[in-house]
Amino acid sequence: MLSPEYLDRFSDQLLAIIDEFSVSVVSDIAKRIIMMGNISETSNYQIEILQNAGMIYDDVIRRISQVTGYTEEEIKRMFEEAGVKNIENESVYYKAAGKETITLNQSESIQQILSANIQKTFGDLSNLTMTTAIKAQTLFIDTCNVAMMQIQTGALNYNRAVANAIKKAARISTEVLYPTGHVDKLDVATRRATLTGVNQTAAEINLQYAKESGCDYVETTAHAGARPSHAVWQGRVFCISGNDKDYPPFYESTGYGTGPGLCGWNCRHNFHAYFPGISSPAYTKSMLREYDSKNMEYNGVKYTEYEVSQMQRAHERKIREYKRVLAGINSGMESSRNEETKNALKKEFNTQSIKLKGQEAELKNLCYQTGRRYESARTQVHATRDKNGNIVGFSRSVSQKAVWANRKSKK
């Protein structure tokens, strides 16, 4: 069994790596936009756009190769750590019931489950990440064409059009394309894939453990802030086989094995072994009612923890977006040889820095008022780059450039 709290935080390190990859892609696109220079003859400009778009594709593929080793290593570490943690937690329930416990290394079938899911999750993420190259290429062409039209029609001057192009590229550059046609941000897709992968692995291990030990019952975990469709079955005991009329059937009741169900998409619920007549329920009815109540106050309004959690996630997504925008503008400033363009981008950088700090202040205020944990782990991990800007490792140094720009604006 993996707790909801564990599942909420285990992927922070991987997501930090993905954030740095996204920043690198944004920086590469911004450099290419600046390199396009001023608008000249339309036909020549279109040729330059297509040539640079091809280079953007190559840039992203190169970035992917730089982080692949780190992501593969981190995925393996996450799954193995979660596998050991899950078995240890599960063994507590078997030991309390007087049953024989096992370790990860003692069961070949459990090891196979773990290994297969590591490979599947890495493959899924690799496929999604590769789609960012095509998306970035298309985005570059679109933003350059829009900028060209704005300048030629007089809607915007060159510097304003370039700044807007960089901001747009930063906001939507690292999107992934699912086979279904659905588009999502890379960080959101990564969190979903790893959370679902690790949780489903733990669930498969638990069912295999139960099978090998002759256990036919499980109790689902529960947490405040559960989505309404999951709140109906969280913290309850189920019969795996469905042969005991005193307990609801596991698969039918929880939707286990389906995307919207237990251990499905983005689900932080798990389950552990339960032995009727021996085990004690982990959750009382009053505890479960409390989880669903509107007991969190923010700016004078009462919310459920689920509602507050969604507000917090929205703030966090916005903060990451501002950081990508700042990275793009900074890259543009460093790449430009035109002082007028540099000054315009510097002004935009200061504006976006103030917005970032405002968004961070709103998030901290939300967490302060509601008592939720302010999660800063991902902002503490940054890429180490060589003199050519290639990612060669990861460290925990924190850039102060945006902080400094924000402080200067207040003087």
Tab-separated table of C-alpha atoms in Angstrom:
chain	number	residue	atom	x	y	z
A	1	MET	CA	0.000	0.000	0.000
A	2	LEU	CA	1.214	3.481	-0.856
A	3	SER	CA	-0.309	6.388	1.047
A	4	PRO	CA	-1.970	9.323	-0.768
A	5	GLU	CA	0.672	11.616	0.760
A	6	TYR	CA	3.499	9.516	-0.682
A	7	LEU	CA	1.869	9.425	-4.115
A	8	ASP	CA	1.441	13.195	-4.049
A	9	ARG	CA	5.179	13.874	-3.736
A	10	PHE	CA	7.214	10.953	-5.079
A	11	SER	CA	7.671	12.369	-8.605
A	12	ASP	CA	8.942	15.852	-7.642
A	13	GLN	CA	12.517	15.124	-8.727
A	14	LEU	CA	11.477	13.825	-12.153
A	15	LEU	CA	9.123	16.754	-12.682
A	16	ALA	CA	11.984	19.126	-11.862
A	17	ILE	CA	14.036	17.508	-14.638
A	18	ILE	CA	11.098	17.882	-17.038
A	19	ASP	CA	10.718	21.544	-16.030
A	20	GLU	CA	14.365	22.155	-16.905
A	21	PHE	CA	13.929	20.400	-20.239
A	22	SER	CA	10.943	22.659	-20.957
A	23	VAL	CA	12.954	25.767	-20.054
A	24	SER	CA	15.737	24.662	-22.417
A	25	VAL	CA	13.290	24.192	-25.290
A	26	VAL	CA	11.740	27.612	-24.636
A	27	SER	CA	15.213	29.191	-24.600
A	28	ASP	CA	16.121	27.522	-27.893
A	29	ILE	CA	12.946	28.781	-29.583
A	30	ALA	CA	13.490	32.318	-28.243
A	31	LYS	CA	17.033	32.351	-29.651
A	32	ARG	CA	15.737	31.281	-33.051
A	33	ILE	CA	13.077	34.006	-33.015
A	34	ILE	CA	15.725	36.635	-32.256
A	35	MET	CA	18.029	35.211	-34.947
A	36	MET	CA	15.305	35.783	-37.543
A	37	GLY	CA	16.074	39.507	-37.364
A	38	ASN	CA	13.823	42.195	-38.769
A	39	ILE	CA	11.227	41.566	-41.433
A	40	SER	CA	12.569	41.814	-44.952
A	41	GLU	CA	11.198	40.413	-48.198
A	42	THR	CA	8.332	38.028	-47.452
A	43	SER	CA	9.551	35.185	-49.670
A	44	ASN	CA	13.030	35.213	-48.110
A	45	TYR	CA	11.552	35.430	-44.633
A	46	GLN	CA	9.399	32.359	-45.248
A	47	ILE	CA	12.481	30.421	-46.338
A	48	GLU	CA	14.290	31.516	-43.158
A	49	ILE	CA	11.314	30.450	-41.032
A	50	LEU	CA	11.295	26.957	-42.524
A	51	GLN	CA	15.058	26.615	-42.205
A	52	ASN	CA	14.987	27.656	-38.553
A	53	ALA	CA	11.961	25.425	-37.908
A	54	GLY	CA	14.056	22.463	-39.027
A	55	MET	CA	16.778	23.565	-36.631
A	56	ILE	CA	14.211	23.872	-33.820
A	57	TYR	CA	13.249	20.237	-34.387
A	58	ASP	CA	16.918	19.244	-34.190
A	59	ASP	CA	17.373	21.381	-31.046
A	60	VAL	CA	14.515	19.623	-29.245
A	61	ILE	CA	15.722	16.157	-30.263
A	62	ARG	CA	19.155	17.098	-28.904
A	63	ARG	CA	17.605	18.285	-25.639
A	64	ILE	CA	15.662	15.035	-25.340
A	65	SER	CA	18.880	13.042	-25.715
A	66	GLN	CA	20.499	15.170	-22.989
A	67	VAL	CA	17.829	14.374	-20.391
A	68	THR	CA	16.894	10.816	-21.417
A	69	GLY	CA	19.542	9.191	-19.235
A	70	TYR	CA	18.479	11.231	-16.204
A	71	THR	CA	14.773	10.543	-16.696
A	72	GLU	CA	15.345	6.813	-17.206
A	73	GLU	CA	17.477	6.635	-14.065
A	74	GLU	CA	14.942	8.648	-12.062
A	75	ILE	CA	11.977	6.548	-13.234
A	76	LYS	CA	13.836	3.374	-12.243
A	77	ARG	CA	14.692	4.852	-8.835
A	78	MET	CA	11.095	5.989	-8.240
A	79	PHE	CA	9.584	2.625	-9.086
A	80	GLU	CA	12.097	0.605	-7.082
A	81	GLU	CA	11.732	2.871	-4.053
A	82	ALA	CA	7.941	2.724	-4.325
A	83	GLY	CA	8.049	-1.067	-4.740
A	84	VAL	CA	10.072	-1.544	-1.562
A	85	LYS	CA	7.931	0.981	0.338
A	86	ASN	CA	4.738	-0.700	-0.841
A	87	ILE	CA	5.848	-4.198	0.208
A	88	GLU	CA	7.018	-2.926	3.601
A	89	ASN	CA	3.684	-1.198	4.247
A	90	GLU	CA	1.710	-4.207	3.058
A	91	SER	CA	3.679	-6.620	5.231
A	92	VAL	CA	2.551	-4.740	8.344
A	93	TYR	CA	-1.032	-5.910	7.725
A	94	TYR	CA	-0.018	-9.512	7.066
A	95	LYS	CA	2.186	-9.626	10.148
A	96	ALA	CA	-0.605	-8.183	12.326
A	97	ALA	CA	-2.869	-10.989	11.086
A	98	GLY	CA	-0.238	-13.621	11.902
A	99	LYS	CA	0.480	-14.305	8.242
A	100	GLU	CA	3.850	-14.927	6.653
A	101	THR	CA	5.385	-11.837	5.053
A	102	ILE	CA	7.531	-11.569	1.936
A	103	THR	CA	10.117	-9.147	0.584
A	104	LEU	CA	10.448	-7.805	-2.929
A	105	ASN	CA	13.353	-10.137	-3.701
A	106	GLN	CA	11.484	-13.249	-2.520
A	107	SER	CA	8.788	-13.140	-5.204
A	108	GLU	CA	9.834	-13.514	-8.831
A	109	SER	CA	6.341	-12.645	-10.059
A	110	ILE	CA	6.360	-9.366	-8.108
A	111	GLN	CA	9.797	-8.495	-9.492
A	112	GLN	CA	8.464	-9.113	-13.003
A	113	ILE	CA	5.520	-6.779	-12.357
A	114	LEU	CA	7.904	-4.044	-11.217
A	115	SER	CA	10.310	-4.471	-14.135
A	116	ALA	CA	7.554	-4.538	-16.767
A	117	ASN	CA	5.939	-1.362	-15.438
A	118	ILE	CA	9.250	0.510	-15.305
A	119	GLN	CA	9.797	-0.216	-18.989
A	120	LYS	CA	6.198	0.633	-19.900
A	121	THR	CA	6.216	3.981	-18.103
A	122	PHE	CA	9.588	4.976	-19.551
A	123	GLY	CA	8.367	4.019	-23.023
A	124	ASP	CA	5.150	6.000	-22.596
A	125	LEU	CA	7.046	9.091	-21.433
A	126	SER	CA	9.638	8.785	-24.198
A	127	ASN	CA	6.911	8.632	-26.840
A	128	LEU	CA	5.140	11.666	-25.383
A	129	THR	CA	8.358	13.674	-25.076
A	130	MET	CA	9.249	13.019	-28.709
A	131	THR	CA	6.009	14.692	-29.810
A	132	THR	CA	7.253	17.975	-28.300
A	133	ALA	CA	9.734	18.298	-31.190
A	134	ILE	CA	6.951	18.414	-33.776
A	135	LYS	CA	4.816	20.720	-31.621
A	136	ALA	CA	7.752	23.114	-31.081
A	137	GLN	CA	8.504	23.187	-34.805
A	138	THR	CA	4.886	24.011	-35.700
A	139	LEU	CA	4.692	26.616	-32.942
A	140	PHE	CA	7.820	28.383	-34.196
A	141	ILE	CA	6.399	28.681	-37.715
A	142	ASP	CA	3.035	29.956	-36.434
A	143	THR	CA	4.487	32.548	-34.030
A	144	CYS	CA	6.922	33.886	-36.628
A	145	ASN	CA	4.156	34.218	-39.220
A	146	VAL	CA	1.926	36.066	-36.744
A	147	ALA	CA	4.793	38.404	-35.798
A	148	MET	CA	5.520	39.080	-39.472
A	149	MET	CA	1.873	39.954	-40.142
A	150	GLN	CA	1.679	42.240	-37.085
A	151	ILE	CA	4.784	44.148	-38.137
A	152	GLN	CA	3.889	44.436	-41.828
A	153	THR	CA	0.360	45.680	-41.076
A	154	GLY	CA	1.632	48.134	-38.477
A	155	ALA	CA	-0.383	46.507	-35.692
A	156	LEU	CA	2.790	46.223	-33.582
A	157	ASN	CA	6.349	47.433	-33.848
A	158	TYR	CA	9.159	44.895	-34.209
A	159	ASN	CA	10.159	44.781	-30.532
A	160	ARG	CA	6.595	44.347	-29.278
A	161	ALA	CA	5.874	41.625	-31.833
A	162	VAL	CA	9.060	39.740	-30.907
A	163	ALA	CA	8.267	39.932	-27.181
A	164	ASN	CA	4.757	38.610	-27.819
A	165	ALA	CA	6.117	35.803	-30.002
A	166	ILE	CA	8.546	34.712	-27.279
A	167	LYS	CA	5.820	34.824	-24.604
A	168	LYS	CA	3.461	32.741	-26.730
A	169	ALA	CA	6.202	30.227	-27.494
A	170	ALA	CA	7.054	29.951	-23.806
A	171	ARG	CA	3.459	29.316	-22.790
A	172	ILE	CA	2.703	26.498	-25.215
A	173	SER	CA	6.067	25.231	-26.502
A	174	THR	CA	6.401	21.971	-24.565
A	175	GLU	CA	3.021	20.455	-25.273
A	176	VAL	CA	2.611	16.750	-25.974
A	177	LEU	CA	0.278	15.104	-28.445
A	178	TYR	CA	-1.501	11.901	-27.431
A	179	PRO	CA	-2.476	9.300	-30.065
A	180	THR	CA	-6.106	10.314	-29.424
A	181	GLY	CA	-5.311	13.857	-30.530
A	182	HIS	CA	-5.513	15.236	-26.987
A	183	VAL	CA	-2.900	17.910	-26.220
A	184	ASP	CA	-1.453	18.540	-22.764
A	185	LYS	CA	1.462	20.296	-21.104
A	186	LEU	CA	4.520	18.049	-20.772
A	187	ASP	CA	4.769	18.478	-16.998
A	188	VAL	CA	1.085	17.608	-16.539
A	189	ALA	CA	1.431	14.568	-18.815
A	190	THR	CA	4.565	13.438	-16.955
A	191	ARG	CA	2.939	13.658	-13.546
A	192	ARG	CA	-0.118	11.778	-14.779
A	193	ALA	CA	1.954	9.026	-16.404
A	194	THR	CA	4.260	8.482	-13.427
A	195	LEU	CA	1.532	8.703	-10.781
A	196	THR	CA	-0.660	6.279	-12.695
A	197	GLY	CA	2.280	3.983	-13.465
A	198	VAL	CA	3.618	3.770	-9.910
A	199	ASN	CA	0.176	3.448	-8.339
A	200	GLN	CA	-0.929	0.718	-10.738
A	201	THR	CA	2.341	-1.126	-10.113
A	202	ALA	CA	1.738	-1.014	-6.358
A	203	ALA	CA	-1.827	-2.238	-6.900
A	204	GLU	CA	-0.694	-5.166	-9.071
A	205	ILE	CA	1.926	-6.081	-6.469
A	206	ASN	CA	-0.693	-5.964	-3.698
A	207	LEU	CA	-3.050	-8.245	-5.607
A	208	GLN	CA	-0.213	-10.673	-6.341
A	209	TYR	CA	0.820	-10.577	-2.664
A	210	ALA	CA	-2.787	-11.303	-1.677
A	211	LYS	CA	-2.990	-14.164	-4.174
A	212	GLU	CA	0.216	-15.773	-2.915
A	213	SER	CA	-0.899	-15.348	0.712
A	214	GLY	CA	-4.527	-16.419	0.287
A	215	CYS	CA	-6.037	-13.039	1.221
A	216	ASP	CA	-9.402	-12.220	-0.417
A	217	TYR	CA	-10.117	-8.783	1.093
A	218	VAL	CA	-8.702	-5.285	0.758
A	219	GLU	CA	-9.370	-1.893	2.305
A	220	THR	CA	-8.997	1.194	0.135
A	221	THR	CA	-7.071	4.203	1.402
A	222	ALA	CA	-8.823	7.540	1.884
A	223	HIS	CA	-7.804	11.164	1.813
A	224	ALA	CA	-9.333	14.598	2.044
A	225	GLY	CA	-9.823	16.231	-1.308
A	226	ALA	CA	-10.872	13.069	-3.168
A	227	ARG	CA	-12.800	13.633	-6.377
A	228	PRO	CA	-16.543	12.983	-5.800
A	229	SER	CA	-16.622	9.786	-7.884
A	230	HIS	CA	-13.858	8.301	-5.707
A	231	ALA	CA	-15.204	9.507	-2.365
A	232	VAL	CA	-18.020	6.925	-2.554
A	233	TRP	CA	-15.642	3.956	-2.233
A	234	GLN	CA	-12.631	5.344	-0.373
A	235	GLY	CA	-11.872	3.961	3.100
A	236	ARG	CA	-14.041	0.842	2.643
A	237	VAL	CA	-13.455	-2.926	2.703
A	238	PHE	CA	-14.089	-5.036	-0.428
A	239	CYS	CA	-13.969	-8.690	-1.384
A	240	ILE	CA	-11.519	-9.316	-4.228
A	241	SER	CA	-13.275	-12.393	-5.596
A	242	GLY	CA	-16.728	-10.919	-5.006
A	243	ASN	CA	-17.875	-14.179	-3.395
A	244	ASP	CA	-18.700	-12.751	0.053
A	245	LYS	CA	-22.138	-11.108	0.141
A	246	ASP	CA	-21.207	-9.262	3.346
A	247	TYR	CA	-18.668	-7.165	1.461
A	248	PRO	CA	-19.078	-5.329	-1.862
A	249	PRO	CA	-17.168	-6.791	-4.837
A	250	PHE	CA	-13.818	-5.097	-5.367
A	251	TYR	CA	-13.676	-4.650	-9.141
A	252	GLU	CA	-17.300	-3.697	-9.748
A	253	SER	CA	-17.501	-1.282	-6.813
A	254	THR	CA	-14.262	0.652	-7.287
A	255	GLY	CA	-13.824	0.506	-11.051
A	256	TYR	CA	-10.341	-0.921	-10.530
A	257	GLY	CA	-8.704	-1.614	-13.879
A	258	THR	CA	-10.420	1.314	-15.632
A	259	GLY	CA	-9.115	4.833	-16.242
A	260	PRO	CA	-11.672	6.656	-14.065
A	261	GLY	CA	-11.542	4.052	-11.273
A	262	LEU	CA	-9.312	3.088	-8.359
A	263	CYS	CA	-5.591	3.434	-9.260
A	264	GLY	CA	-6.607	4.900	-12.615
A	265	TRP	CA	-5.712	8.266	-14.142
A	266	ASN	CA	-4.148	10.606	-11.576
A	267	CYS	CA	-5.635	8.592	-8.693
A	268	ARG	CA	-3.867	8.747	-5.308
A	269	HIS	CA	-5.948	5.992	-3.731
A	270	ASN	CA	-4.456	2.567	-3.150
A	271	PHE	CA	-5.468	-0.432	-1.028
A	272	HIS	CA	-4.038	-2.898	1.464
A	273	ALA	CA	-4.766	-6.397	2.725
A	274	TYR	CA	-7.663	-6.821	5.148
A	275	PHE	CA	-8.631	-9.832	7.252
A	276	PRO	CA	-12.249	-9.843	8.539
A	277	GLY	CA	-12.413	-10.640	12.236
A	278	ILE	CA	-8.736	-9.762	12.695
A	279	SER	CA	-8.080	-6.409	11.018
A	280	SER	CA	-9.568	-3.147	12.264
A	281	PRO	CA	-10.899	-0.581	9.759
A	282	ALA	CA	-8.449	2.266	9.218
A	283	TYR	CA	-11.199	4.862	8.787
A	284	THR	CA	-14.341	5.623	10.752
A	285	LYS	CA	-17.515	7.008	9.179
A	286	SER	CA	-16.955	10.336	10.928
A	287	MET	CA	-13.427	10.549	9.472
A	288	LEU	CA	-14.758	9.959	5.969
A	289	ARG	CA	-17.497	12.568	6.456
A	290	GLU	CA	-14.882	15.057	7.630
A	291	TYR	CA	-12.840	14.446	4.464
A	292	ASP	CA	-15.815	15.531	2.333
A	293	SER	CA	-16.866	18.563	4.376
A	294	LYS	CA	-16.309	22.208	3.425
A	295	ASN	CA	-13.944	22.863	6.309
A	296	MET	CA	-11.360	25.073	4.624
A	297	GLU	CA	-11.820	28.818	4.545
A	298	TYR	CA	-10.158	31.041	1.960
A	299	ASN	CA	-10.938	34.742	1.651
A	300	GLY	CA	-14.087	34.256	3.705
A	301	VAL	CA	-15.506	31.369	1.634
A	302	LYS	CA	-15.722	27.719	2.744
A	303	TYR	CA	-14.327	25.032	0.428
A	304	THR	CA	-13.713	21.289	0.467
A	305	GLU	CA	-10.083	20.198	0.448
A	306	TYR	CA	-10.569	18.917	-3.101
A	307	GLU	CA	-11.656	22.386	-4.256
A	308	VAL	CA	-8.699	24.011	-2.505
A	309	SER	CA	-6.298	21.441	-3.975
A	310	GLN	CA	-7.510	22.329	-7.477
A	311	MET	CA	-6.978	26.029	-6.736
A	312	GLN	CA	-3.459	25.279	-5.512
A	313	ARG	CA	-2.618	23.231	-8.621
A	314	ALA	CA	-3.884	26.070	-10.845
A	315	HIS	CA	-1.565	28.535	-9.071
A	316	GLU	CA	1.359	26.114	-9.420
A	317	ARG	CA	0.744	25.678	-13.157
A	318	LYS	CA	0.626	29.451	-13.607
A	319	ILE	CA	3.902	29.870	-11.701
A	320	ARG	CA	5.634	27.303	-13.904
A	321	GLU	CA	4.267	29.104	-16.970
A	322	TYR	CA	5.678	32.453	-15.803
A	323	LYS	CA	9.059	30.809	-15.207
A	324	ARG	CA	9.078	29.454	-18.751
A	325	VAL	CA	8.166	32.900	-20.085
A	326	LEU	CA	11.004	34.482	-18.089
A	327	ALA	CA	13.446	31.873	-19.391
A	328	GLY	CA	12.400	32.644	-22.959
A	329	ILE	CA	12.679	36.408	-22.546
A	330	ASN	CA	16.046	36.044	-20.808
A	331	SER	CA	17.298	33.894	-23.674
A	332	GLY	CA	16.094	36.516	-26.133
A	333	MET	CA	17.918	39.281	-24.239
A	334	GLU	CA	21.155	37.313	-24.210
A	335	SER	CA	20.879	36.455	-27.913
A	336	SER	CA	19.946	39.887	-29.267
A	337	ARG	CA	22.599	42.249	-30.620
A	338	ASN	CA	20.112	45.074	-31.010
A	339	GLU	CA	20.158	47.358	-27.954
A	340	GLU	CA	16.628	48.594	-28.599
A	341	THR	CA	15.330	45.016	-28.694
A	342	LYS	CA	17.342	44.125	-25.589
A	343	ASN	CA	15.881	47.055	-23.658
A	344	ALA	CA	12.343	46.163	-24.750
A	345	LEU	CA	12.848	42.564	-23.633
A	346	LYS	CA	14.387	43.707	-20.348
A	347	LYS	CA	11.297	45.806	-19.667
A	348	GLU	CA	9.095	42.789	-20.445
A	349	PHE	CA	11.263	40.614	-18.184
A	350	ASN	CA	10.699	43.007	-15.277
A	351	THR	CA	6.941	43.029	-15.929
A	352	GLN	CA	6.737	39.232	-15.992
A	353	SER	CA	8.943	38.973	-12.866
A	354	ILE	CA	6.469	41.094	-10.927
A	355	LYS	CA	3.613	38.891	-12.140
A	356	LEU	CA	5.529	35.759	-11.092
A	357	LYS	CA	6.142	37.072	-7.583
A	358	GLY	CA	2.512	38.119	-7.332
A	359	GLN	CA	1.394	34.634	-8.302
A	360	GLU	CA	3.790	33.089	-5.768
A	361	ALA	CA	2.435	35.414	-3.079
A	362	GLU	CA	-1.137	34.349	-3.913
A	363	LEU	CA	-0.164	30.687	-3.629
A	364	LYS	CA	1.561	31.213	-0.277
A	365	ASN	CA	-1.474	33.113	0.986
A	366	LEU	CA	-3.782	30.289	-0.128
A	367	CYS	CA	-1.620	27.731	1.685
A	368	TYR	CA	-1.377	29.942	4.782
A	369	GLN	CA	-5.124	30.492	5.041
A	370	THR	CA	-6.060	26.855	4.392
A	371	GLY	CA	-3.156	25.126	6.138
A	372	ARG	CA	-2.063	23.281	3.001
A	373	ARG	CA	1.607	22.505	2.432
A	374	TYR	CA	3.478	24.936	0.192
A	375	GLU	CA	5.353	22.645	-2.170
A	376	SER	CA	8.675	24.095	-3.271
A	377	ALA	CA	10.666	20.893	-3.910
A	378	ARG	CA	10.471	21.219	-7.677
A	379	THR	CA	11.733	24.804	-7.679
A	380	GLN	CA	14.896	23.712	-5.882
A	381	VAL	CA	16.229	21.498	-8.708
A	382	HIS	CA	17.982	23.107	-11.655
A	383	ALA	CA	19.987	21.943	-14.624
A	384	THR	CA	23.763	22.240	-14.763
A	385	ARG	CA	24.855	23.330	-18.235
A	386	ASP	CA	28.164	23.540	-20.043
A	387	LYS	CA	29.396	26.671	-21.869
A	388	ASN	CA	27.290	25.743	-24.913
A	389	GLY	CA	24.090	25.461	-22.889
A	390	ASN	CA	23.914	21.657	-22.996
A	391	ILE	CA	22.424	19.942	-19.944
A	392	VAL	CA	25.193	17.930	-18.280
A	393	GLY	CA	23.661	17.315	-14.856
A	394	PHE	CA	21.278	18.557	-12.189
A	395	SER	CA	21.907	20.509	-9.003
A	396	ARG	CA	19.965	22.412	-6.359
A	397	SER	CA	21.235	25.919	-7.044
A	398	VAL	CA	18.503	28.533	-7.439
A	399	SER	CA	18.580	31.382	-9.951
A	400	GLN	CA	17.950	34.792	-8.365
A	401	LYS	CA	17.552	36.787	-11.571
A	402	ALA	CA	13.757	37.119	-11.418
A	403	VAL	CA	13.914	37.792	-7.662
A	404	TRP	CA	16.415	40.604	-8.244
A	405	ALA	CA	14.342	42.112	-11.043
A	406	ASN	CA	11.286	42.080	-8.794
A	407	ARG	CA	13.175	43.748	-5.923
A	408	LYS	CA	14.510	46.482	-8.201
A	409	SER	CA	10.985	47.248	-9.388
A	410	LYS	CA	9.943	48.021	-5.804
A	411	LYS	CA	12.718	50.555	-5.171
